[in-house]
Short mmCIF file of C-alpha atoms in Angstrom, two decimals:
data_model
loop_
_atom_site.label_atom_id
_atom_site.label_comp_id
_atom_site.label_asym_id
_atom_site.label_seq_id
_atom_site.Cartn_x
_atom_site.Cartn_y
_atom_site.Cartn_z
CA MET A 1 1.44 -26.38 -12.68
CA THR A 2 1.65 -22.73 -13.73
CA SER A 3 -1.57 -21.47 -15.32
CA ALA A 4 -2.25 -18.59 -17.67
CA ARG A 5 -3.86 -16.72 -14.79
CA ASP A 6 -0.71 -17.15 -12.71
CA ILE A 7 1.34 -15.54 -15.47
CA ALA A 8 -1.27 -12.81 -15.87
CA GLU A 9 -0.97 -12.07 -12.16
CA LEU A 10 2.82 -12.18 -12.35
CA VAL A 11 2.98 -9.51 -15.07
CA ARG A 12 0.02 -7.51 -13.64
CA LEU A 13 -1.78 -8.02 -16.95
CA PRO A 14 -4.49 -5.33 -16.61
CA ALA A 15 -1.98 -2.66 -15.55
CA ALA A 16 -0.71 -2.71 -19.13
CA LEU A 17 -3.80 -0.68 -20.05
CA SER A 18 -1.94 2.27 -18.54
CA VAL A 19 1.00 1.79 -20.93
CA PRO A 20 -0.05 2.36 -24.60
CA GLY A 21 -0.99 5.94 -23.76
CA ASP A 22 2.71 6.70 -23.31
CA ALA A 23 3.44 5.91 -26.95
CA LEU A 24 0.31 7.72 -28.08
CA ALA A 25 1.30 10.80 -26.08
CA GLY A 26 4.82 10.79 -27.48
CA ALA A 27 3.58 10.38 -31.03
CA ALA A 28 0.82 12.98 -30.68
CA VAL A 29 3.00 15.75 -29.27
CA THR A 30 5.61 15.17 -31.97
CA GLY A 31 3.04 15.04 -34.76
CA THR A 32 4.04 11.50 -35.75
CA LEU A 33 0.92 9.59 -34.74
CA GLY A 34 0.40 6.79 -37.27
CA TRP A 35 0.38 3.06 -37.87
CA ARG A 36 3.88 2.66 -36.43
CA THR A 37 2.62 3.97 -33.10
CA ALA A 38 0.71 0.71 -32.55
CA GLY A 39 3.93 -1.28 -32.83
CA LEU A 40 5.74 1.06 -30.47
CA ALA A 41 2.86 0.82 -27.99
CA ALA A 42 3.08 -2.98 -28.17
CA SER A 43 6.83 -2.72 -27.57
CA SER A 44 6.38 -0.63 -24.44
CA THR A 45 3.66 -2.99 -23.18
CA CYS A 46 5.98 -5.99 -23.49
CA LEU A 47 8.73 -4.14 -21.63
CA TYR A 48 6.27 -3.14 -18.91
CA TRP A 49 5.17 -6.75 -18.44
CA ALA A 50 8.81 -7.81 -18.39
CA GLY A 51 9.43 -5.33 -15.60
CA MET A 52 6.53 -6.69 -13.55
CA ALA A 53 7.76 -10.28 -13.88
CA LEU A 54 11.29 -9.22 -13.04
CA ASN A 55 9.99 -7.24 -10.06
CA ASP A 56 8.49 -10.36 -8.53
CA TYR A 57 11.63 -12.35 -9.28
CA ALA A 58 13.81 -9.77 -7.53
CA ASP A 59 11.41 -9.42 -4.57
CA ARG A 60 10.66 -13.12 -4.10
CA ASP A 61 12.30 -13.35 -0.66
CA LEU A 62 10.67 -10.16 0.61
CA ASP A 63 7.29 -11.17 -0.81
CA ALA A 64 7.54 -14.50 1.01
CA VAL A 65 7.26 -12.47 4.21
CA GLU A 66 5.10 -9.49 3.23
CA ARG A 67 2.96 -10.80 0.36
CA PRO A 68 2.99 -14.61 0.44
CA GLU A 69 -0.08 -14.74 -1.82
CA ARG A 70 1.90 -13.54 -4.85
CA PRO A 71 2.69 -16.05 -7.63
CA ILE A 72 6.30 -16.87 -6.73
CA PRO A 73 6.15 -17.19 -2.90
CA SER A 74 2.85 -19.07 -3.18
CA GLY A 75 4.60 -21.64 -5.39
CA ARG A 76 2.37 -21.07 -8.42
CA VAL A 77 5.25 -19.65 -10.52
CA SER A 78 8.87 -20.68 -10.11
CA PRO A 79 11.62 -18.03 -9.99
CA THR A 80 13.15 -19.57 -13.12
CA THR A 81 9.85 -19.24 -15.00
CA ALA A 82 9.49 -15.61 -13.91
CA LEU A 83 12.99 -14.82 -15.11
CA ARG A 84 12.35 -16.52 -18.45
CA VAL A 85 9.10 -14.60 -18.89
CA ALA A 86 10.94 -11.34 -18.17
CA GLY A 87 13.69 -12.19 -20.65
CA GLY A 88 11.29 -13.27 -23.38
CA LEU A 89 9.13 -10.17 -23.02
CA THR A 90 12.20 -7.94 -23.05
CA ALA A 91 13.37 -9.49 -26.32
CA ALA A 92 9.88 -9.13 -27.77
CA GLY A 93 9.72 -5.48 -26.71
CA ILE A 94 13.01 -4.60 -28.36
CA GLY A 95 12.03 -6.54 -31.47
CA LEU A 96 8.70 -4.75 -31.80
CA ALA A 97 10.45 -1.38 -31.44
CA ALA A 98 12.07 -2.06 -34.83
CA VAL A 99 8.82 -0.84 -36.37
CA GLY A 100 10.14 2.62 -35.51
CA GLY A 101 13.40 1.96 -37.31
CA ARG A 102 16.80 2.59 -35.80
CA ARG A 103 15.50 5.42 -33.65
CA GLY A 104 12.85 3.15 -32.15
CA VAL A 105 15.39 0.49 -31.23
CA ALA A 106 17.80 3.18 -30.01
CA VAL A 107 15.21 4.17 -27.39
CA ALA A 108 13.92 0.67 -26.62
CA VAL A 109 17.34 -0.69 -25.67
CA PRO A 110 18.06 1.90 -22.92
CA LEU A 111 14.42 1.63 -21.84
CA ALA A 112 14.83 -2.12 -21.35
CA ALA A 113 18.13 -1.56 -19.54
CA THR A 114 16.43 0.95 -17.23
CA VAL A 115 13.65 -1.51 -16.44
CA TRP A 116 16.15 -4.21 -15.50
CA ALA A 117 18.30 -1.77 -13.55
CA TYR A 118 15.30 -0.67 -11.51
CA ASP A 119 14.19 -4.16 -10.53
CA MET A 120 17.61 -5.71 -9.98
CA LEU A 121 19.53 -2.78 -8.50
CA ALA A 122 17.80 0.52 -7.88
CA LYS A 123 14.40 -0.39 -6.43
CA PRO A 124 15.38 -0.63 -2.75
CA THR A 125 17.61 2.45 -2.91
CA ALA A 126 16.82 6.14 -2.68
CA PHE A 127 17.28 6.35 -6.45
CA GLY A 128 14.53 3.82 -7.15
CA PRO A 129 11.70 6.28 -7.86
CA VAL A 130 13.96 8.34 -10.14
CA VAL A 131 14.94 5.27 -12.15
CA MET A 132 11.29 4.22 -12.42
CA ALA A 133 10.42 7.73 -13.60
CA ALA A 134 13.19 7.53 -16.19
CA ALA A 135 11.68 4.31 -17.53
CA ARG A 136 8.26 5.91 -17.95
CA SER A 137 9.80 8.99 -19.57
CA LEU A 138 11.72 6.83 -22.04
CA ASP A 139 8.46 5.06 -22.78
CA VAL A 140 6.99 8.36 -23.96
CA VAL A 141 10.10 9.14 -25.97
CA LEU A 142 9.76 5.73 -27.62
CA GLY A 143 6.38 6.75 -28.99
CA GLY A 144 7.86 9.98 -30.31
CA SER A 145 11.17 8.45 -31.36
CA ALA A 146 10.81 9.87 -34.87
CA ASP A 147 11.38 13.31 -33.30
CA PRO A 148 12.50 12.62 -29.72
CA ARG A 149 13.37 16.18 -28.67
CA ARG A 150 9.79 17.31 -29.08
CA ALA A 151 8.63 14.45 -26.86
CA VAL A 152 10.70 15.61 -23.87
CA PRO A 153 8.10 17.89 -22.17
CA ALA A 154 5.46 15.14 -22.25
CA ALA A 155 8.04 12.61 -21.07
CA LEU A 156 8.96 14.80 -18.11
CA ALA A 157 5.30 15.22 -17.14
CA LEU A 158 4.67 11.47 -17.00
CA GLY A 159 8.05 10.92 -15.38
CA ALA A 160 7.25 13.34 -12.56
CA HIS A 161 3.89 11.67 -11.99
CA THR A 162 5.53 8.24 -11.92
CA CYS A 163 8.18 9.36 -9.45
CA ALA A 164 5.55 10.68 -7.05
CA VAL A 165 3.42 7.53 -7.28
CA THR A 166 6.47 5.31 -6.79
CA VAL A 167 7.60 7.19 -3.68
CA LEU A 168 4.10 6.92 -2.20
CA SER A 169 3.84 3.23 -3.14
CA ARG A 170 6.68 2.40 -0.78
CA GLY A 171 4.13 2.67 2.01
CA GLU A 172 1.74 0.07 0.60
CA VAL A 173 2.66 -2.53 3.22
CA HIS A 174 3.60 -0.58 6.35
CA GLY A 175 2.03 2.81 5.64
CA SER A 176 3.62 6.07 4.58
CA SER A 177 3.73 9.58 6.03
CA THR A 178 1.69 12.75 5.66
CA ALA A 179 4.72 14.53 4.19
CA VAL A 180 5.19 11.93 1.43
CA ALA A 181 1.49 11.97 0.52
CA ARG A 182 1.46 15.76 0.46
CA GLY A 183 4.51 15.73 -1.78
CA ALA A 184 2.72 13.40 -4.19
CA LEU A 185 -0.32 15.68 -4.15
CA ALA A 186 1.82 18.75 -4.86
CA THR A 187 3.45 16.94 -7.78
CA THR A 188 0.07 15.97 -9.21
CA THR A 189 -1.13 19.55 -8.99
CA ALA A 190 2.02 20.91 -10.66
CA VAL A 191 1.93 18.32 -13.46
CA ALA A 192 -1.74 18.97 -14.18
CA ALA A 193 -1.16 22.73 -14.32
CA ALA A 194 1.84 22.35 -16.63
CA VAL A 195 0.06 19.99 -19.01
CA ALA A 196 -3.06 22.17 -19.12
CA ALA A 197 -0.99 25.27 -19.79
CA GLY A 198 1.08 23.48 -22.42
CA GLY A 199 -2.02 22.26 -24.21
CA LEU A 200 -3.54 25.73 -24.19
CA ARG A 201 -0.36 27.20 -25.69
CA ARG A 202 0.00 24.54 -28.40
CA GLY A 203 -1.61 26.34 -31.28
CA ARG A 204 -1.70 23.47 -33.76
CA ALA A 205 -4.00 21.52 -31.44
CA GLY A 206 -6.91 23.79 -32.37
CA THR A 207 -9.47 25.21 -29.97
CA LEU A 208 -11.12 21.84 -29.32
CA GLY A 209 -7.79 20.17 -28.64
CA ARG A 210 -6.63 22.88 -26.28
CA LEU A 211 -9.87 22.85 -24.30
CA ALA A 212 -9.96 19.04 -24.22
CA SER A 213 -6.37 18.95 -22.98
CA ALA A 214 -7.14 21.35 -20.15
CA ALA A 215 -10.29 19.45 -19.18
CA LEU A 216 -8.51 16.11 -19.15
CA ALA A 217 -5.65 17.54 -17.10
CA GLY A 218 -8.27 18.70 -14.62
CA THR A 219 -9.80 15.22 -14.54
CA TYR A 220 -6.38 13.77 -13.81
CA ALA A 221 -5.76 16.26 -11.00
CA LEU A 222 -9.15 15.66 -9.41
CA THR A 223 -9.01 11.86 -9.61
CA VAL A 224 -5.44 11.33 -8.46
CA GLY A 225 -5.31 14.33 -6.15
CA ARG A 226 -8.36 13.29 -4.18
CA ALA A 227 -6.85 9.86 -3.42
CA GLN A 228 -3.52 11.41 -2.46
CA ALA A 229 -5.27 13.95 -0.22
CA ALA A 230 -6.95 11.03 1.56
CA ALA A 231 -3.53 9.41 2.02
CA ALA A 232 -2.18 12.67 3.43
CA ALA A 233 -5.00 12.74 5.95
CA SER A 234 -4.57 9.06 6.87
CA PRO A 235 -1.30 7.55 5.55
CA ASP A 236 -2.07 3.99 6.64
CA ALA A 237 -1.20 1.07 4.35
CA VAL A 238 -4.74 0.53 3.03
CA THR A 239 -5.25 4.18 2.08
CA VAL A 240 -1.78 4.43 0.57
CA ARG A 241 -2.37 1.27 -1.47
CA ARG A 242 -5.63 2.74 -2.73
CA ALA A 243 -3.91 6.00 -3.65
CA THR A 244 -1.18 4.08 -5.47
CA GLY A 245 -3.74 2.17 -7.53
CA THR A 246 -5.52 5.42 -8.34
CA GLY A 247 -2.17 6.92 -9.36
CA ILE A 248 -1.60 4.09 -11.81
CA ARG A 249 -5.09 4.44 -13.29
CA GLY A 250 -4.66 8.22 -13.27
CA MET A 251 -1.97 7.94 -15.91
CA VAL A 252 -4.72 7.44 -18.48
CA PRO A 253 -6.34 10.91 -18.24
CA LEU A 254 -2.87 12.45 -18.01
CA GLN A 255 -1.82 10.68 -21.21
CA ALA A 256 -5.12 11.65 -22.84
CA ALA A 257 -4.53 15.29 -21.92
CA LEU A 258 -1.16 15.18 -23.66
CA VAL A 259 -2.64 13.44 -26.70
CA ALA A 260 -5.41 16.02 -26.98
CA GLY A 261 -2.87 18.80 -26.58
CA GLY A 262 -1.07 17.30 -29.57
CA GLY A 263 -4.22 17.73 -31.64
CA ALA A 264 -5.46 14.12 -31.62
CA VAL A 265 -8.75 14.66 -29.79
CA ALA A 266 -10.47 11.54 -31.13
CA THR A 267 -7.51 9.41 -30.02
CA ALA A 268 -7.62 11.03 -26.58
CA VAL A 269 -11.32 10.19 -26.25
CA GLY A 270 -10.62 6.59 -27.25
CA LEU A 271 -7.77 6.39 -24.78
CA MET A 272 -10.07 7.46 -21.96
CA ALA A 273 -12.02 4.25 -22.49
CA ALA A 274 -9.03 2.44 -20.97
CA GLY A 275 -9.82 4.03 -17.61
CA PRO A 276 -13.04 2.10 -16.82
CA ALA A 277 -11.53 -1.04 -18.33
CA LEU A 278 -8.49 -0.69 -16.07
CA ARG A 279 -10.67 -0.20 -13.00
CA ALA A 280 -12.79 -3.26 -13.83
CA ALA A 281 -9.77 -5.46 -14.58
CA ALA A 282 -8.08 -4.43 -11.34
CA LYS A 283 -10.89 -6.12 -9.42
CA GLY A 284 -9.62 -9.46 -10.65
CA ILE A 285 -5.85 -8.89 -10.67
CA SER A 286 -4.08 -6.35 -8.49
CA LEU A 287 -2.26 -3.51 -10.26
CA THR A 288 0.41 -3.22 -7.56
#
C-alpha cells in the first residue's frame, strides 16, 4: 500500500524548498512582490513536484537497474499512481497560476508543457539540460508575470545555473568528467559575477540591497563552486552526486541575491532560512 512517505519520496518533497525563491526573484526584480506572489510560488511548487513524479514514471525501467530503491521499481508506488500524481499536480499548478490573472496562466501553461517535454522526451537527449533550464527560467518569469520582460535577466541567471547542474548530474550514477565539472564551476562563477554586478547597478535596491545582493551572490559562488571544484578534482559518482545536491541547495542563495537586488532585503533574509531547512530535510529524502 502506498504511503504518504512514498509519495513524498516520489516528488522529492524537500527539494521544493528550492522552488518558491524563483517566484520571489521574478516578483522582486520586476517590482511586483505582493500577496499574489504566494499563489504563483505555490503554482511553481506543484509543477516542480509534478515533474519529479513524472521523472520517476519515465525512468522506471532505468531505475529498476540503476536505482532499484526508488518508489516505483521497489514496488511502493505503481507507475499508474505516479502518472496520476503528476497529472493532478500539473492541473493544480496551472489552476493556482490564475492568481496572477491571464498573464500568470499564460506562463504556467508553457512551463507545464516544458516540464512534461523534459521528462517524456528531452531528458535522455543532448537537449535535456537546455529544456530543464528553460523550465527553471519560466518559473522565474511566472513570478514576474505582471511584467515578464523585466524578469528575463534573473530568469537567465537561474536558467544557466540549472543547465550546469543538470549536465553535471548526468554523472550521478557512473561518474562524470573533469571537463564537465570545470564547465559547471565556470558557469557558477559567471552567474555569481553577473548577479552581483546587476544588483550593484540596480539603483532602486538601495545601498543595503545592493550590498546584500553582492554578498549573497558570493555565498552562492563559494558554496556551489567549492563542491563543483571537488567534482573537478575527483569526478567519481559519489562526489558528483554531492555536487549536484549542493547545486540544488545553492539555488537558494542565488535566488536570495536576486531578491535583494530587487530591493526586498527582508524577503531575501527570510528566503535564506530555506537553506538549512533544505539541508536537514535532504537527510531524510534524497533531493536527486
